Coordinates of C-alpha atoms and ligand atoms in Angstrom, one line a residue:
M1170 CA 0.0 0.5 -0.1
R1171 CA 1.4 3.4 -0.7
A1172 CA -0.2 5.5 2.3
R1173 CA -2.3 4.8 5.4
V1174 CA -5.2 6.3 6.3
I1175 CA -7.5 6.9 9.3
L1176 CA -10.9 7.5 8.2
I1177 CA -13.5 8.8 10.9
I1178 CA -17.7 7.7 10.1
G1179 CA -20.1 10.9 11.3
G1180 CA -23.5 9.4 11.9
G1181 CA -25.5 11.2 8.9
I1182 CA -27.4 9.9 6.3
A1183 CA -24.3 10.5 4.0
A1184 CA -22.3 7.8 6.1
Y1185 CA -23.3 4.9 3.5
K1186 CA -21.0 7.0 0.9
S1187 CA -18.9 6.1 3.6
L1188 CA -18.4 2.2 1.9
E1189 CA -17.8 3.0 -1.5
L1190 CA -15.1 5.8 -0.5
I1191 CA -13.2 2.6 1.3
R1192 CA -13.1 0.4 -2.0
L1193 CA -11.6 3.9 -3.4
L1194 CA -9.4 4.1 -2.2
R1195 CA -8.5 1.0 -2.3
K1196 CA -8.5 0.3 -5.1
R1197 CA -5.9 3.5 -5.2
D1198 CA -3.7 1.2 -3.1
I1199 CA -4.6 3.4 -0.4
A1200 CA -4.5 1.1 3.5
V1201 CA -8.1 2.0 5.8
E1202 CA -9.0 1.5 9.0
C1203 CA -12.1 3.1 10.3
V1204 CA -13.2 4.6 13.7
L1205 CA -17.6 5.2 13.9
T1206 CA -19.2 7.3 16.0
E1207 CA -21.4 5.4 18.1
S1208 CA -24.1 7.0 15.9
A1209 CA -22.1 6.1 12.7
T1210 CA -22.6 2.5 13.5
H1211 CA -26.8 3.3 13.0
F1212 CA -25.9 4.2 9.6
V1213 CA -23.1 1.8 8.5
T1214 CA -22.7 -1.1 9.7
P1215 CA -18.7 -2.2 11.5
L1216 CA -18.6 -5.8 9.7
S1217 CA -19.5 -3.8 5.7
V1218 CA -16.7 -1.0 7.3
Q1219 CA -14.7 -4.3 8.2
G1220 CA -15.4 -6.4 5.0
L1221 CA -14.6 -3.5 2.6
S1222 CA -11.0 -2.2 4.2
G1223 CA -10.0 -5.2 5.2
A1224 CA -9.4 -3.9 8.5
P1225 CA -9.8 -3.7 11.9
V1226 CA -12.5 -1.4 13.1
H1227 CA -13.5 0.7 16.0
T1228 CA -15.7 2.6 18.1
A1229 CA -15.3 2.3 21.1
L1230 CA -12.7 4.8 23.1
L1231 CA -12.4 1.3 26.2
S1232 CA -11.9 -1.8 23.7
L1233 CA -9.7 -0.7 21.4
A1234 CA -6.8 -1.6 23.1
E1235 CA -8.4 -4.7 23.1
D1236 CA -9.4 -4.8 19.6
S1237 CA -6.2 -3.8 18.7
Q1238 CA -2.7 -3.8 20.2
M1239 CA -2.6 0.3 19.9
D1240 CA -3.6 3.1 22.1
H1241 CA -6.0 5.8 20.9
I1242 CA -2.6 8.0 20.3
A1243 CA 0.0 5.2 19.1
L1244 CA -4.0 4.6 16.5
S1245 CA -4.0 8.8 15.4
R1246 CA -0.3 8.9 15.1
S1247 CA -0.2 5.3 12.8
A1248 CA -1.9 6.7 9.3
D1249 CA -0.6 9.4 6.9
L1250 CA -3.7 11.7 6.9
L1251 CA -7.1 11.4 8.9
V1252 CA -10.3 12.3 7.2
I1253 CA -13.5 12.8 9.3
C1254 CA -16.3 11.6 6.6
P1255 CA -19.4 12.1 6.9
A1256 CA -18.8 15.3 9.0
T1257 CA -21.2 16.1 10.3
A1258 CA -22.6 19.0 12.0
N1259 CA -22.2 18.0 15.9
L1260 CA -18.7 16.3 14.9
L1261 CA -17.1 19.2 13.5
A1262 CA -18.6 21.7 16.9
R1263 CA -16.2 18.3 19.4
M1264 CA -13.9 18.5 16.5
A1265 CA -13.5 22.7 17.0
H1266 CA -14.1 22.6 20.7
G1267 CA -10.7 19.7 21.7
F1268 CA -13.8 18.2 23.2
A1269 CA -12.6 14.2 23.3
D1270 CA -15.9 12.6 25.0
D1271 CA -15.4 9.5 21.9
L1272 CA -13.4 7.4 20.5
A1273 CA -13.6 9.9 16.9
T1274 CA -12.3 13.3 19.0
T1275 CA -10.0 11.5 21.0
L1276 CA -7.8 10.6 18.2
L1277 CA -8.3 14.2 16.5
L1278 CA -7.4 15.7 20.3
A1279 CA -4.5 13.5 20.0
T1280 CA -3.1 13.1 16.7
D1281 CA -0.7 15.3 14.9
T1282 CA -1.3 14.6 11.5
P1283 CA -3.2 15.9 8.3
V1284 CA -7.0 16.0 8.9
M1285 CA -9.2 16.5 6.0
I1286 CA -12.8 16.9 6.5
A1287 CA -16.2 16.4 4.2
P1288 CA -18.2 17.7 5.4
A1289 CA -22.0 17.1 5.1
M1290 CA -25.6 19.0 6.6
N1291 CA -28.9 20.0 6.1
V1292 CA -27.9 23.5 4.2
R1293 CA -29.4 25.4 7.2
M1294 CA -27.5 23.4 9.8
W1295 CA -23.9 24.7 7.1
Q1296 CA -24.8 28.3 7.1
H1297 CA -25.6 28.2 11.2
P1298 CA -23.0 31.2 12.4
A1299 CA -22.5 28.5 14.4
T1300 CA -21.7 26.5 11.9
Q1301 CA -19.4 28.7 10.4
E1302 CA -17.7 30.0 13.1
N1303 CA -17.0 26.2 13.7
L1304 CA -15.8 25.7 10.4
R1305 CA -13.4 29.0 10.1
L1306 CA -11.7 28.0 14.0
L1307 CA -10.9 23.9 11.8
Q1308 CA -9.2 26.4 8.8
A1309 CA -7.7 28.6 10.9
R1310 CA -6.0 25.3 12.0
G1311 CA -4.8 24.4 8.7
C1312 CA -7.7 21.6 8.9
L1313 CA -8.9 20.4 4.9
F1314 CA -11.9 20.1 3.3
V1315 CA -13.8 19.5 0.2
G1316 CA -16.8 20.2 0.1
P1317 CA -19.6 20.4 0.4
D1318 CA -21.4 20.4 -2.4
D1319 CA -24.2 22.3 -3.6
G1320 CA -27.5 20.1 -4.7
E1321 CA -30.6 18.5 -3.5
M1322 CA -31.0 16.8 0.2
A1323 CA -31.9 13.5 1.6
C1324 CA -33.8 15.5 3.5
G1325 CA -35.4 17.1 1.0
E1326 CA -34.6 20.4 1.3
F1327 CA -31.0 21.8 -1.2
G1328 CA -28.6 24.3 -1.2
P1329 CA -24.8 23.9 0.0
G1330 CA -25.0 20.7 2.7
R1331 CA -24.4 18.2 0.5
L1332 CA -21.3 15.4 0.8
S1333 CA -19.1 15.9 -1.6
E1334 CA -18.9 12.5 -4.9
P1335 CA -17.1 9.5 -4.2
E1336 CA -14.5 10.1 -6.7
A1337 CA -13.4 13.5 -5.7
I1338 CA -12.9 13.0 -2.0
A1339 CA -10.9 10.3 -2.5
S1340 CA -9.3 12.8 -5.5
A1341 CA -8.7 15.3 -2.8
I1342 CA -7.3 12.8 -0.5
E1343 CA -4.6 11.2 -2.4
D1344 CA -3.7 14.7 -4.0
A1345 CA -2.9 15.2 0.3
L1346 CA -1.0 12.4 -0.3
F1347 CA 0.9 12.7 -2.9
S1348 CA 1.0 15.5 -4.6
R1349 CA 2.5 18.7 -3.3
K1350 CA 0.6 21.4 -6.5
P1351 CA 1.8 24.5 -6.9
L1352 CA -0.5 26.2 -4.4
S1353 CA -1.1 23.7 -1.5
G1354 CA -0.7 24.8 1.5
R1355 CA -2.0 28.6 0.8
H1356 CA -4.8 30.0 2.1
V1357 CA -6.8 31.8 -0.7
L1358 CA -10.1 34.4 -0.2
V1359 CA -11.5 35.2 -2.5
T1360 CA -14.9 37.7 -3.6
A1361 CA -17.3 37.2 -6.1
G1362 CA -20.0 38.6 -7.2
P1363 CA -22.3 41.8 -6.4
T1364 CA -23.8 43.0 -2.7
H1365 CA -27.2 43.5 -2.1
E1366 CA -27.6 46.9 0.1
P1367 CA -31.1 46.5 1.0
I1368 CA -33.6 49.9 1.6
D1369 CA -36.5 48.7 2.9
P1370 CA -38.1 44.9 3.3
V1371 CA -38.5 43.9 -0.4
R1372 CA -35.9 46.7 -2.4
F1373 CA -32.4 47.1 -2.3
I1374 CA -29.7 48.5 -3.8
A1375 CA -27.2 46.4 -6.5
N1376 CA -24.8 45.9 -9.6
H1377 CA -25.8 43.8 -12.7
S1378 CA -22.0 41.2 -11.4
S1379 CA -22.9 37.9 -11.8
G1380 CA -19.7 37.2 -10.3
K1381 CA -18.6 34.4 -12.5
Q1382 CA -14.7 36.3 -13.1
G1383 CA -14.2 35.6 -9.6
Y1384 CA -15.9 32.7 -8.9
A1385 CA -13.6 30.9 -11.7
I1386 CA -10.5 32.2 -10.1
A1387 CA -11.8 30.3 -6.8
A1388 CA -11.5 27.8 -9.0
A1389 CA -8.0 27.9 -10.3
C1390 CA -6.9 28.3 -7.0
A1391 CA -8.8 25.0 -6.4
Q1392 CA -7.6 23.9 -9.0
L1393 CA -3.6 24.0 -7.7
G1394 CA -4.2 23.7 -5.0
A1395 CA -5.1 26.3 -2.7
Q1396 CA -8.0 25.9 0.1
V1397 CA -10.0 28.7 -0.9
T1398 CA -12.3 30.7 0.9
L1399 CA -15.4 32.2 -1.6
I1400 CA -16.7 34.9 -0.2
S1401 CA -20.1 35.6 -2.7
G1402 CA -22.2 37.7 -2.3
P1403 CA -25.6 37.2 -4.0
T1404 CA -25.5 34.8 -7.2
A1405 CA -26.8 32.4 -9.1
L1406 CA -23.6 30.3 -9.2
P1407 CA -22.9 26.7 -8.2
C1408 CA -19.5 26.4 -6.3
P1409 CA -17.0 25.4 -7.7
A1410 CA -15.5 21.9 -6.0
G1411 CA -12.7 21.7 -3.4
V1412 CA -14.1 25.3 -2.2
M1413 CA -15.7 26.7 0.8
R1414 CA -18.4 29.1 -0.6
V1415 CA -19.5 31.9 2.6
D1416 CA -23.1 33.1 1.3
V1417 CA -22.7 37.5 2.1
I1418 CA -25.3 39.5 1.1
T1419 CA -24.4 43.3 2.0
A1420 CA -20.6 45.0 2.5
L1421 CA -21.0 45.0 5.8
D1422 CA -21.9 41.4 6.0
M1423 CA -19.0 40.8 3.6
L1424 CA -15.8 42.1 5.0
A1425 CA -16.6 40.7 8.2
A1426 CA -16.7 37.3 6.6
C1427 CA -13.2 38.9 5.4
E1428 CA -12.3 38.8 7.9
A1429 CA -13.3 35.7 10.0
A1430 CA -11.9 34.2 7.0
L1431 CA -7.9 35.6 8.1
P1432 CA -5.4 34.5 8.2
A1433 CA -5.3 34.0 4.7
D1434 CA -2.4 34.3 2.2
C1435 CA -3.5 35.6 -1.0
A1436 CA -7.5 37.7 -1.4
I1437 CA -8.6 37.9 -3.8
C1438 CA -10.6 41.0 -4.2
A1439 CA -13.0 40.5 -7.1
A1440 CA -16.5 41.2 -6.1
A1441 CA -18.6 44.0 -7.2
V1442 CA -19.6 45.2 -3.5
G1443 CA -22.2 48.2 -2.4
D1444 CA -20.1 51.7 -2.8
W1445 CA -23.5 52.9 -0.3
R1446 CA -25.3 51.4 1.9
V1447 CA -28.5 53.2 3.1
T1448 CA -28.2 54.7 5.9
E1449 CA -31.3 54.3 8.2
T1450 CA -32.9 50.5 5.7
A1451 CA -37.0 50.6 6.6
M1452 CA -38.2 48.1 8.7
Q1453 CA -41.6 48.0 6.5
K1454 CA -41.6 48.8 2.8
R1455 CA -41.5 51.7 1.7
K1456 CA -45.1 53.2 0.2
K1457 CA -45.6 56.2 -2.6
A1458 CA -47.7 58.6 -1.0
G1459 CA -48.2 60.5 -3.0
G1460 CA -46.4 64.0 -4.3
E1461 CA -43.0 63.6 -3.8
P1462 CA -40.8 60.4 -4.3
P1463 CA -38.6 59.7 -1.1
S1464 CA -35.7 61.0 -1.2
L1465 CA -32.6 57.8 0.0
A1466 CA -30.0 58.9 2.5
L1467 CA -26.6 57.1 2.2
V1468 CA -22.8 56.1 4.0
E1469 CA -20.2 55.2 2.4
N1470 CA -19.8 52.0 3.1
P1471 CA -15.5 50.1 3.9
D1472 CA -13.5 49.4 1.3
I1473 CA -13.0 46.1 2.1
L1474 CA -10.3 46.0 -0.5
A1475 CA -7.8 48.4 1.2
T1476 CA -8.9 46.9 4.7
L1477 CA -7.2 43.7 3.9
S1478 CA -4.2 45.9 1.9
R1479 CA -3.3 47.9 5.3
P1480 CA -0.4 47.3 6.3
G1481 CA -0.1 44.6 9.8
A1482 CA 0.3 41.3 10.8
R1483 CA -3.4 39.9 9.2
R1484 CA -2.3 41.7 6.2
P1485 CA -2.3 38.8 4.0
S1486 CA 1.8 39.0 2.0
L1487 CA 0.1 39.5 -1.5
V1488 CA -4.0 41.8 -1.8
I1489 CA -5.2 41.8 -5.5
G1490 CA -8.3 44.0 -6.3
F1491 CA -9.6 44.1 -9.7
A1492 CA -10.8 48.4 -11.3
A1493 CA -13.7 48.7 -12.6
E1494 CA -14.0 51.2 -14.6
T1495 CA -16.0 52.8 -18.4
E1496 CA -13.0 55.4 -19.8
A1497 CA -9.2 56.3 -19.0
L1498 CA -9.1 52.5 -17.6
Q1499 CA -4.8 53.1 -17.1
D1500 CA -5.4 56.9 -15.2
H1501 CA -8.0 55.7 -13.2
A1502 CA -5.9 51.3 -12.3
V1503 CA -3.6 53.8 -11.7
A1504 CA -4.9 55.7 -9.7
K1505 CA -6.6 52.6 -7.8
K1506 CA -3.6 50.8 -7.5
K1507 CA -1.8 53.3 -5.5
R1508 CA -5.6 54.5 -3.3
K1509 CA -6.7 50.9 -1.8
G1510 CA -2.1 49.6 -1.4
C1511 CA -2.4 46.1 -2.7
D1512 CA 0.0 44.3 -4.6
W1513 CA -1.5 44.2 -8.3
L1514 CA -5.0 45.5 -10.1
L1515 CA -6.9 43.5 -12.4
A1516 CA -7.9 46.7 -14.6
N1517 CA -11.4 46.2 -17.2
D1518 CA -13.3 48.5 -19.4
V1519 CA -17.2 46.8 -18.5
S1520 CA -18.7 49.8 -20.7
T1521 CA -22.4 48.8 -22.2
G1522 CA -21.4 47.3 -25.9
T1523 CA -18.0 45.3 -24.1
G1524 CA -20.6 42.6 -22.8
V1525 CA -18.3 42.6 -19.5
F1526 CA -20.9 42.3 -16.7
G1527 CA -22.8 39.0 -17.3
G1528 CA -20.5 37.4 -20.5
E1529 CA -17.4 34.8 -20.4
Q1530 CA -14.8 37.4 -22.0
N1531 CA -13.0 39.6 -20.4
R1532 CA -9.4 42.0 -21.1
I1533 CA -7.0 42.8 -18.4
L1534 CA -5.3 45.5 -18.0
F1535 CA -2.7 43.5 -15.3
L1536 CA -0.8 46.2 -13.1
D1537 CA 2.2 44.9 -10.8
G1538 CA 4.3 47.6 -9.1
D1539 CA 5.4 49.7 -12.3
T1540 CA 4.4 47.4 -14.4
I1541 CA 1.6 47.7 -17.0
E1542 CA 0.7 45.0 -18.6
P1543 CA -2.2 44.8 -21.2
W1544 CA -3.7 41.0 -21.5
P1545 CA -5.2 40.1 -24.7
A1546 CA -9.3 39.4 -24.7
M1547 CA -9.7 36.0 -23.1
P1548 CA -12.7 34.0 -21.8
K1549 CA -12.9 34.8 -17.8
T1550 CA -12.3 31.2 -17.1
G1551 CA -8.8 32.2 -19.0
V1552 CA -8.0 35.4 -17.0
A1553 CA -8.2 33.2 -14.1
S1554 CA -6.5 30.2 -14.8
A1555 CA -3.5 33.2 -15.5
L1556 CA -3.6 35.1 -12.4
A1557 CA -4.1 32.3 -10.4
A1558 CA -0.3 30.8 -12.6
R1559 CA 1.4 34.1 -11.6
I1560 CA -0.2 33.8 -7.8
A1561 CA 2.2 29.8 -8.0
A1562 CA 5.2 31.6 -9.3
C1563 CA 4.8 34.7 -7.1
F1564 CA 4.7 32.1 -4.2
S1565 CA 7.2 30.0 -5.6
S1566 CA 9.4 32.3 -5.1
S1567 CA 9.1 34.0 -1.9
P1568 CA 9.5 31.6 0.7
R1569 CA 6.9 30.5 3.6
Ligands
C5P2805 O1 -13.3 51.9 -6.0 P1 -13.9 50.2 -6.3 O2 -15.6 50.1 -5.9 O3 -13.8 51.1 -8.2 O4 -12.3 49.7 -7.0 C1 -13.0 48.1 -6.7 C2 -11.9 47.7 -5.8 O5 -12.0 47.9 -4.4 C3 -12.6 45.3 -5.6 O6 -11.0 44.9 -6.4 C4 -13.7 46.1 -4.9 O7 -13.5 43.9 -5.3 C5 -13.2 46.5 -3.8 N1 -13.6 47.3 -3.4 C6 -14.0 46.5 -2.4 N2 -15.1 46.9 -1.1 C7 -15.6 48.0 -1.8 C8 -15.3 49.0 -2.9 C9 -14.4 47.8 -3.7 O8 -13.4 45.8 -1.3 N3 -16.6 49.3 -0.9

């Protein structure tokens, strides 16, 4: 066998997919030894797991030594990678807060081996601030995540929270074990999409951003092995494979989510953040009162790019901004880069007729230091790959 994985199976409906994962890993010549939480034993039987893995199955802390001549400390360190699949909201919470009240959590607390987590839970449980907070804690400690995917769930709801497909998890495990990609071990933060700034419960101020460019960048960085957190305003796009998406609505939410996702090695601000929000959002729908239309008092939103670019211990070592302009592209881009304090800036002409907003193509003017480089027109996915390759080159020449 080329490597050894301890697979912790959590108690969720998606646990049955872990059986397929065991089969796929063994086919890839990776040995698997499994630990089932107590509730996992209600979804899959230790006998099936043992049959597929060809190794002892562990369920209880106290019987471990008798079963395997190995204690929990030795077991936790006997593998090249610990994988939790499926990781339930409960297991994530216990792990994030250092509980050691069963064999699975004790192993996780005792280990110094890298940990990969494949979450699976109901969409509301996934989106709950408690789960999102736990996720950030675990990410900051270096845990690797695969998924969750968007899609239909066993409970009938739809959204993020579905376990990634076993094939995708097996590939992520193989990547983590054997291939060091150019951005492996780097945390990249990407903002994408528009923000919605509420006027009242039914109206908001928004813009034409589709999120396509930011999503393509998130996907390209993930393909190069980065751990990507995509902080997205409202869009209709599916979350790219292997990317962790945090959904936000307003500019204030987006800033808070970015700050919570730090530390990051690189931040790419591709979102079209609303420059202003309404000073006081009405609690009830505003009515036409006849006569004069109401006027909206606005207040400026914080600048996320400028905030992330500010010197300090938490500043990502590479901060990249975008400039969507409708005239004097180069002059505005140069001034914007200086004003924001970012390292690189990608400027694009979004005036009517260019088809950039919502379209597939983009034409970039790339600014790095004093260098200004026009890129040829290309698909947004091409811009994303070129940028990801450039980020990888930048990190390969700078020590950690
Ligand atoms: O000032 P302007 O909106 O043209 O700047 C564009 C760049 O700044 C983009 O990278 C955008 O994501 C970022 N930005 C931001 N927060 C704001 C406004 C813009 O991060 N409030």
